[in-house]
GROMACS .gro file of C-alpha atoms in nm:
model
  512
    1MET     CA    1   0.000   0.000   0.000
    2VAL     CA    2   0.136   0.342  -0.100
    3VAL     CA    3   0.017   0.617   0.135
    4LEU     CA    4  -0.049   0.952  -0.031
    5GLY     CA    5  -0.026   1.276   0.162
    6SER     CA    6   0.202   1.183   0.451
    7LYS     CA    7   0.519   1.257   0.255
    8GLU     CA    8   0.636   1.324  -0.098
    9LEU     CA    9   0.572   1.050  -0.352
   10SER     CA   10   0.877   0.890  -0.514
   11LEU     CA   11   0.912   0.751  -0.865
   12GLU     CA   12   0.962   0.407  -0.711
   13GLU     CA   13   0.624   0.430  -0.535
   14VAL     CA   14   0.456   0.542  -0.857
   15HIS     CA   15   0.618   0.244  -1.031
   16ARG     CA   16   0.469   0.009  -0.772
   17VAL     CA   17   0.119   0.145  -0.825
   18LEU     CA   18   0.146   0.155  -1.205
   19PHE     CA   19   0.316  -0.178  -1.270
   20ASN     CA   20   0.302  -0.391  -0.955
   21GLY     CA   21  -0.067  -0.350  -0.874
   22GLU     CA   22  -0.017  -0.181  -0.536
   23GLU     CA   23  -0.307   0.028  -0.413
   24LEU     CA   24  -0.312   0.387  -0.289
   25SER     CA   25  -0.444   0.500   0.045
   26LEU     CA   26  -0.494   0.857   0.165
   27ASP     CA   27  -0.323   0.979   0.480
   28THR     CA   28  -0.587   1.076   0.738
   29ALA     CA   29  -0.418   1.399   0.844
   30ALA     CA   30  -0.367   1.506   0.482
   31LEU     CA   31  -0.732   1.429   0.404
   32GLN     CA   32  -0.832   1.647   0.697
   33GLN     CA   33  -0.627   1.930   0.549
   34VAL     CA   34  -0.811   1.887   0.217
   35GLU     CA   35  -1.140   1.926   0.404
   36GLU     CA   36  -1.020   2.233   0.594
   37ASN     CA   37  -0.897   2.388   0.269
   38PHE     CA   38  -1.236   2.326   0.109
   39LYS     CA   39  -1.426   2.479   0.402
   40PHE     CA   40  -1.202   2.785   0.398
   41LEU     CA   41  -1.264   2.846   0.028
   42GLN     CA   42  -1.636   2.791   0.070
   43GLN     CA   43  -1.645   3.063   0.338
   44PHE     CA   44  -1.384   3.294   0.184
   45SER     CA   45  -1.537   3.304  -0.164
   46ALA     CA   46  -1.864   3.456  -0.044
   47ARG     CA   47  -1.903   3.814  -0.175
   48LYS     CA   48  -1.552   3.814  -0.326
   49LEU     CA   49  -1.454   3.810  -0.692
   50ILE     CA   50  -1.241   3.497  -0.744
   51TYR     CA   51  -1.142   3.368  -1.085
   52GLY     CA   52  -1.329   3.061  -1.199
   53ILE     CA   53  -1.575   3.062  -0.908
   54ASN     CA   54  -1.792   3.359  -0.992
   55THR     CA   55  -1.625   3.469  -1.317
   56GLY     CA   56  -1.602   3.327  -1.664
   57PHE     CA   57  -1.282   3.157  -1.779
   58GLY     CA   58  -0.979   3.274  -1.975
   59PRO     CA   59  -1.053   3.589  -2.176
   60MET     CA   60  -1.414   3.574  -2.049
   61ALA     CA   61  -1.302   3.624  -1.690
   62GLN     CA   62  -1.431   3.982  -1.714
   63TYR     CA   63  -1.787   3.846  -1.698
   64ARG     CA   64  -1.933   3.805  -1.352
   65ILE     CA   65  -2.139   3.489  -1.294
   66SER     CA   66  -2.444   3.512  -1.072
   67GLU     CA   67  -2.457   3.298  -0.758
   68ASN     CA   68  -2.742   3.094  -0.906
   69ASP     CA   69  -2.522   2.991  -1.201
   70THR     CA   70  -2.190   2.913  -1.032
   71HIS     CA   71  -2.249   2.538  -1.011
   72GLN     CA   72  -2.368   2.519  -1.371
   73LEU     CA   73  -2.057   2.715  -1.468
   74GLN     CA   74  -1.835   2.427  -1.351
   75TYR     CA   75  -2.039   2.168  -1.542
   76ASN     CA   76  -2.034   2.386  -1.854
   77LEU     CA   77  -1.655   2.410  -1.828
   78ILE     CA   78  -1.611   2.033  -1.803
   79ARG     CA   79  -1.852   1.948  -2.084
   80SER     CA   80  -1.737   2.219  -2.324
   81HIS     CA   81  -1.370   2.128  -2.286
   82SER     CA   82  -1.426   1.752  -2.327
   83SER     CA   83  -1.322   1.794  -2.688
   84GLY     CA   84  -1.018   1.571  -2.736
   85ALA     CA   85  -0.936   1.384  -3.054
   86GLY     CA   86  -0.716   1.102  -3.181
   87ASN     CA   87  -0.653   0.781  -2.989
   88TYR     CA   88  -0.728   0.758  -2.620
   89LEU     CA   89  -0.433   0.716  -2.389
   90ASN     CA   90  -0.303   0.377  -2.289
   91PRO     CA   91  -0.455   0.297  -1.946
   92VAL     CA   92  -0.113   0.299  -1.778
   93LEU     CA   93  -0.064   0.661  -1.893
   94THR     CA   94  -0.413   0.753  -1.772
   95LYS     CA   95  -0.339   0.594  -1.437
   96GLY     CA   96  -0.021   0.803  -1.421
   97LEU     CA   97  -0.214   1.125  -1.484
   98MET     CA   98  -0.472   1.033  -1.217
   99ILE     CA   99  -0.194   0.972  -0.963
  100ALA     CA  100  -0.042   1.309  -1.054
  101ARG     CA  101  -0.377   1.491  -1.023
  102LEU     CA  102  -0.456   1.322  -0.693
  103SER     CA  103  -0.111   1.412  -0.559
  104SER     CA  104  -0.169   1.778  -0.645
  105PHE     CA  105  -0.507   1.780  -0.468
  106MET     CA  106  -0.361   1.611  -0.159
  107GLN     CA  107  -0.137   1.917  -0.110
  108ALA     CA  108  -0.463   2.085   0.009
  109HIS     CA  109  -0.433   2.402  -0.196
  110SER     CA  110  -0.714   2.353  -0.451
  111GLY     CA  111  -1.027   2.405  -0.243
  112VAL     CA  112  -1.189   2.079  -0.355
  113HIS     CA  113  -1.435   1.869  -0.162
  114PRO     CA  114  -1.283   1.551  -0.009
  115GLU     CA  115  -1.521   1.334  -0.214
  116LEU     CA  116  -1.315   1.426  -0.521
  117VAL     CA  117  -0.988   1.282  -0.387
  118ILE     CA  118  -1.166   0.975  -0.254
  119LEU     CA  119  -1.324   0.897  -0.592
  120LEU     CA  120  -0.993   0.953  -0.771
  121LYS     CA  121  -0.826   0.711  -0.531
  122ASP     CA  122  -1.099   0.454  -0.589
  123LEU     CA  123  -1.072   0.480  -0.969
  124ILE     CA  124  -0.696   0.424  -0.946
  125ASN     CA  125  -0.729   0.126  -0.711
  126LYS     CA  126  -1.009  -0.035  -0.913
  127ASN     CA  127  -0.823   0.014  -1.244
  128VAL     CA  128  -1.099   0.221  -1.397
  129SER     CA  129  -0.935   0.423  -1.674
  130PRO     CA  130  -1.111   0.738  -1.798
  131CYS     CA  131  -1.115   0.773  -2.175
  132VAL     CA  132  -0.866   1.059  -2.221
  133TYR     CA  133  -0.762   1.155  -2.572
  134GLU     CA  134  -0.412   1.228  -2.699
  135HIS     CA  135  -0.491   1.549  -2.884
  136GLY     CA  136  -0.620   1.862  -2.716
  137GLY     CA  137  -0.419   2.040  -2.450
  138VAL     CA  138  -0.153   2.302  -2.520
  139GLY     CA  139   0.002   2.260  -2.176
  140ALA     CA  140  -0.074   2.599  -2.024
  141SER     CA  141  -0.375   2.690  -1.817
  142GLY     CA  142  -0.329   2.322  -1.754
  143ASP     CA  143  -0.383   2.017  -1.973
  144LEU     CA  144  -0.733   2.154  -2.016
  145VAL     CA  145  -0.880   1.921  -2.275
  146GLN     CA  146  -0.727   1.596  -2.151
  147LEU     CA  147  -0.814   1.670  -1.788
  148ALA     CA  148  -1.167   1.774  -1.889
  149HIS     CA  149  -1.218   1.414  -2.001
  150LEU     CA  150  -1.104   1.302  -1.655
  151ALA     CA  151  -1.348   1.552  -1.500
  152LEU     CA  152  -1.626   1.423  -1.727
  153VAL     CA  153  -1.577   1.075  -1.580
  154LEU     CA  154  -1.563   1.214  -1.225
  155ILE     CA  155  -1.911   1.365  -1.270
  156GLY     CA  156  -2.033   1.030  -1.400
  157GLU     CA  157  -2.036   1.102  -1.772
  158GLY     CA  158  -1.822   1.000  -2.070
  159GLU     CA  159  -1.655   0.662  -2.110
  160VAL     CA  160  -1.399   0.452  -1.927
  161VAL     CA  161  -1.184   0.152  -2.008
  162TYR     CA  162  -1.257  -0.120  -1.754
  163GLU     CA  163  -1.131  -0.478  -1.777
  164GLY     CA  164  -1.010  -0.408  -2.130
  165LYS     CA  165  -1.343  -0.278  -2.262
  166LEU     CA  166  -1.464   0.073  -2.345
  167ARG     CA  167  -1.786   0.127  -2.148
  168PRO     CA  168  -2.013   0.413  -2.036
  169THR     CA  169  -1.895   0.560  -1.706
  170ALA     CA  170  -2.239   0.544  -1.545
  171GLU     CA  171  -2.264   0.171  -1.619
  172VAL     CA  172  -1.927   0.092  -1.457
  173TYR     CA  173  -2.005   0.313  -1.156
  174ALA     CA  174  -2.328   0.126  -1.099
  175GLU     CA  175  -2.146  -0.208  -1.123
  176LEU     CA  176  -1.875  -0.103  -0.874
  177GLY     CA  177  -2.093   0.097  -0.639
  178LEU     CA  178  -1.918   0.428  -0.712
  179GLN     CA  179  -2.084   0.767  -0.689
  180PRO     CA  180  -1.995   1.064  -0.915
  181ILE     CA  181  -1.879   1.383  -0.749
  182GLY     CA  182  -2.094   1.691  -0.721
  183VAL     CA  183  -1.981   2.047  -0.780
  184HIS     CA  184  -1.940   2.232  -0.451
  185VAL     CA  185  -1.728   2.539  -0.532
  186ARG     CA  186  -1.469   2.495  -0.808
  187GLU     CA  187  -1.429   2.120  -0.872
  188GLY     CA  188  -1.454   2.161  -1.251
  189LEU     CA  189  -1.176   2.417  -1.279
  190ALA     CA  190  -0.966   2.240  -1.015
  191VAL     CA  191  -0.960   1.912  -1.208
  192ILE     CA  192  -0.870   2.058  -1.547
  193ASN     CA  193  -0.636   2.342  -1.448
  194GLY     CA  194  -0.307   2.159  -1.399
  195THR     CA  195  -0.011   1.978  -1.554
  196SER     CA  196  -0.112   1.629  -1.448
  197THR     CA  197  -0.149   1.474  -1.794
  198MET     CA  198   0.203   1.563  -1.903
  199THR     CA  199   0.333   1.477  -1.555
  200GLY     CA  200   0.164   1.136  -1.548
  201ILE     CA  201   0.294   1.050  -1.895
  202GLY     CA  202   0.633   1.188  -1.794
  203LEU     CA  203   0.651   0.955  -1.495
  204VAL     CA  204   0.586   0.652  -1.716
  205ASN     CA  205   0.838   0.784  -1.971
  206ILE     CA  206   1.115   0.810  -1.714
  207ILE     CA  207   1.045   0.463  -1.575
  208GLN     CA  208   1.067   0.316  -1.927
  209ALA     CA  209   1.361   0.533  -2.034
  210LYS     CA  210   1.563   0.413  -1.736
  211LYS     CA  211   1.482   0.058  -1.840
  212LEU     CA  212   1.606   0.132  -2.193
  213LEU     CA  213   1.930   0.271  -2.055
  214GLY     CA  214   1.983  -0.048  -1.856
  215TRP     CA  215   1.924  -0.269  -2.159
  216SER     CA  216   2.148  -0.053  -2.376
  217LEU     CA  217   2.425  -0.090  -2.119
  218ILE     CA  218   2.384  -0.468  -2.128
  219LEU     CA  219   2.378  -0.490  -2.508
  220SER     CA  220   2.670  -0.251  -2.542
  221SER     CA  221   2.868  -0.468  -2.301
  222MET     CA  222   2.777  -0.785  -2.490
  223ILE     CA  223   2.881  -0.649  -2.828
  224ASN     CA  224   3.220  -0.549  -2.685
  225GLU     CA  225   3.243  -0.902  -2.554
  226ILE     CA  226   3.153  -1.096  -2.867
  227VAL     CA  227   3.381  -0.891  -3.093
  228GLU     CA  228   3.664  -0.935  -2.838
  229ALA     CA  229   3.718  -0.565  -2.785
  230PHE     CA  230   3.993  -0.429  -2.562
  231ASP     CA  231   3.903  -0.347  -2.204
  232ASP     CA  232   4.087  -0.021  -2.148
  233HIS     CA  233   3.815   0.205  -2.288
  234LEU     CA  234   3.600   0.091  -1.996
  235SER     CA  235   3.875   0.120  -1.735
  236ALA     CA  236   3.830   0.325  -1.421
  237GLU     CA  237   4.160   0.500  -1.489
  238LEU     CA  238   4.060   0.625  -1.835
  239ASN     CA  239   3.711   0.737  -1.737
  240ALA     CA  240   3.810   0.897  -1.407
  241VAL     CA  241   3.992   1.177  -1.586
  242LYS     CA  242   3.654   1.286  -1.723
  243LYS     CA  243   3.453   1.434  -1.437
  244HIS     CA  244   3.102   1.350  -1.559
  245ALA     CA  245   2.909   1.129  -1.318
  246GLY     CA  246   2.713   0.955  -1.594
  247GLN     CA  247   3.018   0.852  -1.793
  248ASN     CA  248   3.186   0.701  -1.489
  249LYS     CA  249   2.872   0.519  -1.376
  250VAL     CA  250   2.818   0.372  -1.724
  251ALA     CA  251   3.178   0.253  -1.748
  252ALA     CA  252   3.160   0.101  -1.398
  253ALA     CA  253   2.836  -0.081  -1.482
  254MET     CA  254   2.986  -0.223  -1.800
  255ARG     CA  255   3.297  -0.339  -1.615
  256ASP     CA  256   3.071  -0.515  -1.366
  257ILE     CA  257   2.875  -0.690  -1.643
  258LEU     CA  258   3.196  -0.808  -1.810
  259LYS     CA  259   3.403  -0.885  -1.498
  260ASP     CA  260   3.424  -1.261  -1.560
  261SER     CA  261   3.414  -1.259  -1.939
  262LYS     CA  262   3.669  -1.475  -2.117
  263MET     CA  263   3.638  -1.278  -2.441
  264VAL     CA  264   3.725  -0.917  -2.364
  265ARG     CA  265   4.093  -0.861  -2.427
  266HIS     CA  266   4.360  -0.686  -2.220
  267ARG     CA  267   4.558  -0.445  -2.438
  268PRO     CA  268   4.905  -0.503  -2.284
  269ASP     CA  269   4.879  -0.870  -2.380
  270HIS     CA  270   4.857  -0.778  -2.748
  271PHE     CA  271   5.013  -0.439  -2.819
  272TYR     CA  272   5.232  -0.338  -2.526
  273LYS     CA  273   5.526  -0.548  -2.634
  274GLU     CA  274   5.780  -0.549  -2.914
  275LEU     CA  275   5.599  -0.605  -3.245
  276GLU     CA  276   5.745  -0.683  -3.587
  277GLU     CA  277   5.437  -0.626  -3.810
  278GLU     CA  278   5.414  -0.312  -4.022
  279ILE     CA  279   5.040  -0.354  -4.076
  280PHE     CA  280   4.819  -0.496  -3.802
  281LYS     CA  281   4.529  -0.727  -3.872
  282ASP     CA  282   4.364  -0.631  -3.546
  283LYS     CA  283   4.214  -0.284  -3.516
  284VAL     CA  284   4.420  -0.086  -3.267
  285GLN     CA  285   4.101   0.086  -3.151
  286GLU     CA  286   3.738  -0.017  -3.196
  287TYR     CA  287   3.475   0.183  -3.380
  288TYR     CA  288   3.314   0.460  -3.175
  289SER     CA  289   2.988   0.270  -3.124
  290LEU     CA  290   3.188   0.015  -2.923
  291ARG     CA  291   3.466   0.226  -2.773
  292CYS     CA  292   3.272   0.541  -2.677
  293VAL     CA  293   2.972   0.388  -2.502
  294PRO     CA  294   3.044   0.561  -2.166
  295GLN     CA  295   3.075   0.894  -2.345
  296VAL     CA  296   2.749   0.837  -2.538
  297LEU     CA  297   2.531   0.681  -2.267
  298GLY     CA  298   2.677   0.892  -1.986
  299PRO     CA  299   2.482   1.203  -2.095
  300VAL     CA  300   2.170   0.988  -2.128
  301TYR     CA  301   2.210   0.880  -1.766
  302ASP     CA  302   2.268   1.236  -1.644
  303THR     CA  303   1.968   1.359  -1.842
  304LEU     CA  304   1.739   1.096  -1.691
  305VAL     CA  305   1.861   1.173  -1.337
  306HIS     CA  306   1.775   1.542  -1.379
  307ALA     CA  307   1.445   1.471  -1.557
  308GLU     CA  308   1.336   1.238  -1.277
  309GLN     CA  309   1.412   1.509  -1.021
  310ILE     CA  310   1.204   1.768  -1.208
  311VAL     CA  311   0.908   1.542  -1.287
  312VAL     CA  312   0.891   1.412  -0.929
  313GLN     CA  313   0.901   1.771  -0.804
  314GLU     CA  314   0.606   1.849  -1.031
  315LEU     CA  315   0.426   1.537  -0.905
  316ASN     CA  316   0.454   1.667  -0.550
  317SER     CA  317   0.360   2.026  -0.638
  318VAL     CA  318   0.034   2.215  -0.655
  319SER     CA  319  -0.048   2.263  -1.023
  320ASP     CA  320  -0.363   2.473  -1.016
  321ASN     CA  321  -0.488   2.831  -1.041
  322PRO     CA  322  -0.586   3.004  -0.828
  323VAL     CA  323  -0.406   2.852  -0.529
  324VAL     CA  324  -0.615   2.832  -0.214
  325ASP     CA  325  -0.410   2.883   0.103
  326HIS     CA  326  -0.612   2.826   0.418
  327HIS     CA  327  -0.303   2.873   0.634
  328GLN     CA  328  -0.252   3.228   0.504
  329GLN     CA  329  -0.628   3.283   0.473
  330ASN     CA  330  -0.591   3.395   0.112
  331VAL     CA  331  -0.640   3.292  -0.251
  332PHE     CA  332  -0.347   3.360  -0.487
  333HIS     CA  333  -0.388   3.402  -0.863
  334GLY     CA  334  -0.097   3.311  -1.088
  335GLY     CA  335   0.029   3.052  -1.334
  336ASN     CA  336   0.103   2.726  -1.153
  337PHE     CA  337  -0.082   2.546  -1.433
  338HIS     CA  338   0.202   2.615  -1.678
  339GLY     CA  339   0.388   2.308  -1.805
  340ASP     CA  340   0.726   2.442  -1.916
  341TYR     CA  341   0.923   2.237  -1.663
  342ILE     CA  342   0.779   1.910  -1.791
  343SER     CA  343   0.786   2.013  -2.156
  344LEU     CA  344   1.156   2.096  -2.147
  345GLU     CA  345   1.249   1.778  -1.958
  346MET     CA  346   1.049   1.558  -2.193
  347ASP     CA  347   1.227   1.716  -2.490
  348LYS     CA  348   1.560   1.640  -2.325
  349VAL     CA  349   1.458   1.280  -2.255
  350LYS     CA  350   1.330   1.242  -2.611
  351ILE     CA  351   1.660   1.362  -2.756
  352ALA     CA  352   1.862   1.144  -2.519
  353ILE     CA  353   1.664   0.830  -2.600
  354THR     CA  354   1.687   0.902  -2.972
  355LYS     CA  355   2.066   0.911  -2.932
  356LEU     CA  356   2.047   0.580  -2.746
  357SER     CA  357   1.851   0.432  -3.039
  358MET     CA  358   2.114   0.566  -3.278
  359LEU     CA  359   2.387   0.394  -3.078
  360SER     CA  360   2.189   0.070  -3.096
  361GLU     CA  361   2.145   0.102  -3.473
  362ARG     CA  362   2.518   0.163  -3.526
  363GLN     CA  363   2.609  -0.137  -3.312
  364LEU     CA  364   2.355  -0.342  -3.508
  365ASN     CA  365   2.503  -0.223  -3.837
  366TYR     CA  366   2.851  -0.319  -3.717
  367LEU     CA  367   2.734  -0.675  -3.655
  368MET     CA  368   2.556  -0.691  -3.991
  369ASN     CA  369   2.839  -0.555  -4.207
  370ASP     CA  370   3.114  -0.812  -4.257
  371LYS     CA  371   3.333  -0.544  -4.414
  372LEU     CA  372   3.338  -0.365  -4.080
  373ASN     CA  373   3.355  -0.651  -3.831
  374HIS     CA  374   3.562  -0.902  -4.036
  375LYS     CA  375   3.419  -1.167  -3.806
  376PHE     CA  376   3.061  -1.254  -3.898
  377PRO     CA  377   2.879  -1.348  -4.219
  378PRO     CA  378   2.685  -1.068  -4.394
  379PHE     CA  379   2.360  -0.982  -4.213
  380MET     CA  380   2.440  -1.245  -3.951
  381ASN     CA  381   2.324  -1.506  -4.203
  382LEU     CA  382   2.375  -1.850  -4.054
  383GLY     CA  383   2.238  -2.020  -4.365
  384LYS     CA  384   2.358  -2.033  -4.726
  385LEU     CA  385   2.487  -1.698  -4.850
  386GLY     CA  386   2.285  -1.576  -5.144
  387LEU     CA  387   2.000  -1.817  -5.082
  388ASN     CA  388   1.923  -1.715  -4.722
  389PHE     CA  389   1.898  -1.364  -4.582
  390GLY     CA  390   1.952  -1.388  -4.207
  391MET     CA  391   1.876  -1.055  -4.037
  392GLN     CA  392   1.885  -0.853  -4.359
  393GLY     CA  393   1.512  -0.780  -4.380
  394ILE     CA  394   1.462  -0.673  -4.021
  395GLN     CA  395   1.757  -0.433  -4.029
  396PHE     CA  396   1.542  -0.208  -4.250
  397THR     CA  397   1.288  -0.188  -3.967
  398ALA     CA  398   1.551  -0.077  -3.718
  399THR     CA  399   1.693   0.184  -3.953
  400SER     CA  400   1.357   0.334  -4.046
  401THR     CA  401   1.245   0.342  -3.682
  402VAL     CA  402   1.557   0.531  -3.574
  403ALA     CA  403   1.498   0.775  -3.858
  404GLU     CA  404   1.148   0.835  -3.722
  405ASN     CA  405   1.295   0.899  -3.377
  406GLN     CA  406   1.529   1.158  -3.522
  407THR     CA  407   1.238   1.345  -3.680
  408LEU     CA  408   1.022   1.319  -3.365
  409SER     CA  409   1.304   1.472  -3.160
  410PHE     CA  410   1.235   1.825  -3.277
  411PRO     CA  411   1.166   2.011  -2.950
  412MET     CA  412   0.809   2.105  -2.861
  413TYR     CA  413   0.926   2.340  -2.586
  414VAL     CA  414   1.007   2.612  -2.840
  415HIS     CA  415   0.694   2.554  -3.046
  416SER     CA  416   0.442   2.771  -2.865
  417ILE     CA  417   0.135   2.882  -3.062
  418PRO     CA  418  -0.081   3.154  -2.900
  419ASN     CA  419  -0.452   3.072  -2.869
  420ASN     CA  420  -0.758   3.140  -2.654
  421ASN     CA  421  -0.798   3.492  -2.799
  422ASP     CA  422  -0.428   3.541  -2.716
  423ASN     CA  423  -0.498   3.505  -2.346
  424GLN     CA  424  -0.269   3.203  -2.363
  425ASP     CA  425  -0.001   3.390  -2.555
  426ILE     CA  426   0.289   3.158  -2.462
  427VAL     CA  427   0.225   2.791  -2.387
  428SER     CA  428   0.432   2.482  -2.308
  429MET     CA  429   0.292   2.213  -2.538
  430GLY     CA  430   0.401   1.982  -2.256
  431THR     CA  431   0.158   1.697  -2.324
  432ASN     CA  432   0.260   1.692  -2.689
  433SER     CA  433   0.622   1.675  -2.576
  434ALA     CA  434   0.547   1.392  -2.332
  435LEU     CA  435   0.350   1.192  -2.591
  436LEU     CA  436   0.621   1.231  -2.855
  437THR     CA  437   0.873   1.115  -2.597
  438GLN     CA  438   0.655   0.814  -2.522
  439LYS     CA  439   0.654   0.728  -2.894
  440VAL     CA  440   1.033   0.760  -2.917
  441ILE     CA  441   1.070   0.531  -2.614
  442GLU     CA  442   0.840   0.268  -2.762
  443ASN     CA  443   1.024   0.289  -3.095
  444THR     CA  444   1.354   0.238  -2.917
  445PHE     CA  445   1.236  -0.082  -2.752
  446GLU     CA  446   1.167  -0.208  -3.105
  447VAL     CA  447   1.519  -0.118  -3.218
  448LEU     CA  448   1.681  -0.285  -2.917
  449ALA     CA  449   1.473  -0.598  -2.976
  450ILE     CA  450   1.626  -0.630  -3.324
  451GLN     CA  451   1.971  -0.572  -3.180
  452VAL     CA  452   1.912  -0.851  -2.925
  453MET     CA  453   1.806  -1.092  -3.199
  454THR     CA  454   2.120  -1.020  -3.398
  455MET     CA  455   2.347  -1.045  -3.095
  456LEU     CA  456   2.216  -1.391  -3.004
  457GLN     CA  457   2.269  -1.511  -3.360
  458ALA     CA  458   2.627  -1.383  -3.333
  459VAL     CA  459   2.683  -1.578  -3.012
  460ASP     CA  460   2.560  -1.897  -3.180
  461TYR     CA  461   2.772  -1.833  -3.488
  462LEU     CA  462   3.082  -1.811  -3.267
  463ASN     CA  463   2.961  -2.090  -3.038
  464CYS     CA  464   3.105  -1.882  -2.754
  465GLN     CA  465   2.831  -1.924  -2.492
  466ASP     CA  466   3.075  -2.065  -2.237
  467LYS     CA  467   3.312  -1.772  -2.280
  468LEU     CA  468   3.051  -1.506  -2.209
  469SER     CA  469   3.040  -1.335  -1.872
  470SER     CA  470   2.796  -1.497  -1.631
  471PHE     CA  471   2.571  -1.191  -1.668
  472SER     CA  472   2.571  -1.205  -2.048
  473HIS     CA  473   2.516  -1.580  -2.046
  474LEU     CA  474   2.205  -1.538  -1.830
  475ILE     CA  475   2.061  -1.284  -2.077
  476TYR     CA  476   2.146  -1.520  -2.364
  477GLN     CA  477   1.958  -1.808  -2.197
  478GLU     CA  478   1.652  -1.602  -2.103
  479VAL     CA  479   1.600  -1.453  -2.447
  480ARG     CA  480   1.686  -1.772  -2.635
  481ALA     CA  481   1.397  -1.933  -2.447
  482ILE     CA  482   1.156  -1.710  -2.644
  483PHE     CA  483   1.368  -1.671  -2.961
  484PRO     CA  484   1.543  -1.992  -3.070
  485LYS     CA  485   1.840  -1.990  -3.304
  486PHE     CA  486   1.734  -1.988  -3.670
  487ILE     CA  487   1.908  -2.077  -3.997
  488GLN     CA  488   1.627  -2.099  -4.251
  489ASP     CA  489   1.437  -1.781  -4.338
  490SER     CA  490   1.104  -1.722  -4.165
  491PRO     CA  491   0.891  -1.418  -4.075
  492LYS     CA  492   1.053  -1.228  -3.789
  493TYR     CA  493   0.786  -0.976  -3.690
  494LYS     CA  494   0.638  -1.193  -3.415
  495ASP     CA  495   0.984  -1.268  -3.273
  496ALA     CA  496   1.064  -0.897  -3.262
  497LYS     CA  497   0.736  -0.824  -3.084
  498ARG     CA  498   0.796  -1.096  -2.823
  499ILE     CA  499   1.144  -0.967  -2.747
  500LYS     CA  500   1.023  -0.607  -2.733
  501GLU     CA  501   0.762  -0.714  -2.475
  502TYR     CA  502   1.031  -0.904  -2.283
  503LEU     CA  503   1.251  -0.591  -2.267
  504MET     CA  504   0.959  -0.370  -2.162
  505GLN     CA  505   0.835  -0.607  -1.893
  506HIS     CA  506   1.167  -0.712  -1.736
  507GLU     CA  507   1.387  -0.486  -1.528
  508PRO     CA  508   1.748  -0.504  -1.650
  509LYS     CA  509   1.949  -0.630  -1.354
  510VAL     CA  510   2.231  -0.385  -1.399
  511LYS     CA  511   2.374  -0.166  -1.124
  512ILE     CA  512   2.395   0.200  -1.219
   0.00000   0.00000   0.00000
């Protein structure tokens, strides 16, 4: 059970709720603060002009709303902004956004009735996923459109995904004994006026991006192993003279993976002695995609560390406007709905993971091209050259997918388009950034799956299983169980999908 409200949520706790099926509970003292905050706003807002309670919204805030219409105002806001398009979000992303929205409310600065946080908690725990669409929000004044679809479900309307089926919300509520919330003061605006969609997607992105980094470390170690690379480019001595934490952590993790390998070579044994040759058959130094892994993946590591810090800070923040402060007995108007922090970090993560996919593609190409490796048959073809094709066909998939990543990596953070009668004159596009990052991450799992397939074929070609490090040998055995060695040509799309799912579902057991 993960308790919400007693302390800040961590990414690890979010991971447990999203992927391990743990439930959320609400801290009693924090819930009491939510109630006190609500009662304060209810009393404070009488006979005062407060945005979104007795005014219109956005550029229509100059219009006063009569007391008789204030409740209808909130329903009108929810229904009018439930205008998303495209595909609806994967339920794990929707669960992430609900956790993020609930976390913001549990800070007790939104003036919402406690029934709202209780229903949100119940939807999360019962795996009821509101139908939230990809397209809509511009990431300032909150993820308005996406969160309006969440609000629509909270008032008992719209659709949800439950037990894998798209169903009317009211029908599922009746089945589970849930009651929709009512509007008390500002529940409509409170739900939609925050960064929780981009934050929820961002949390999932960082969890999966860290997994990709772990797998890339493993595969980068294994390729150095099977091509019998030299060990000094991973040495503590070489990397210590560069002061970047990520580079040194990557190199240390790779050394740990390869510590008992019988294939990686020690340079002094081969070159640090008197030599008579004028031209060396062995490459004195490996290609960059093998030799420079700490320098390439190090920045990816550092980027993910910083992105996690920022996204977790946003998770534990109040993203709303106005902010209701019952301790100071005041309501503060501002821009805590703005998503620039998440938008910028998602762009960074997207670029970093694209670079990781590029490293994978170059390592894959090295294994495929016999003119580069001078060790393996073309396209890792274990059959008859000319008649069989090996991994030739599926390499095209990896190359085209990396090319898509490169195009998707254009930053959204600098792509603001004013809208809302220019009231929203500079926006974050944070949800777009988070969704593009999610696509790049999924693409990269596909690329790494193809790299894994090729690497295992290389191991079987060399018949070097017993020379692999114990870590590499374990990976070889686990993946070979779902992808047997092949010689004759056969369709590979199902194999690639199985391995992609394996990589996404299994935590890489690498220390970094």
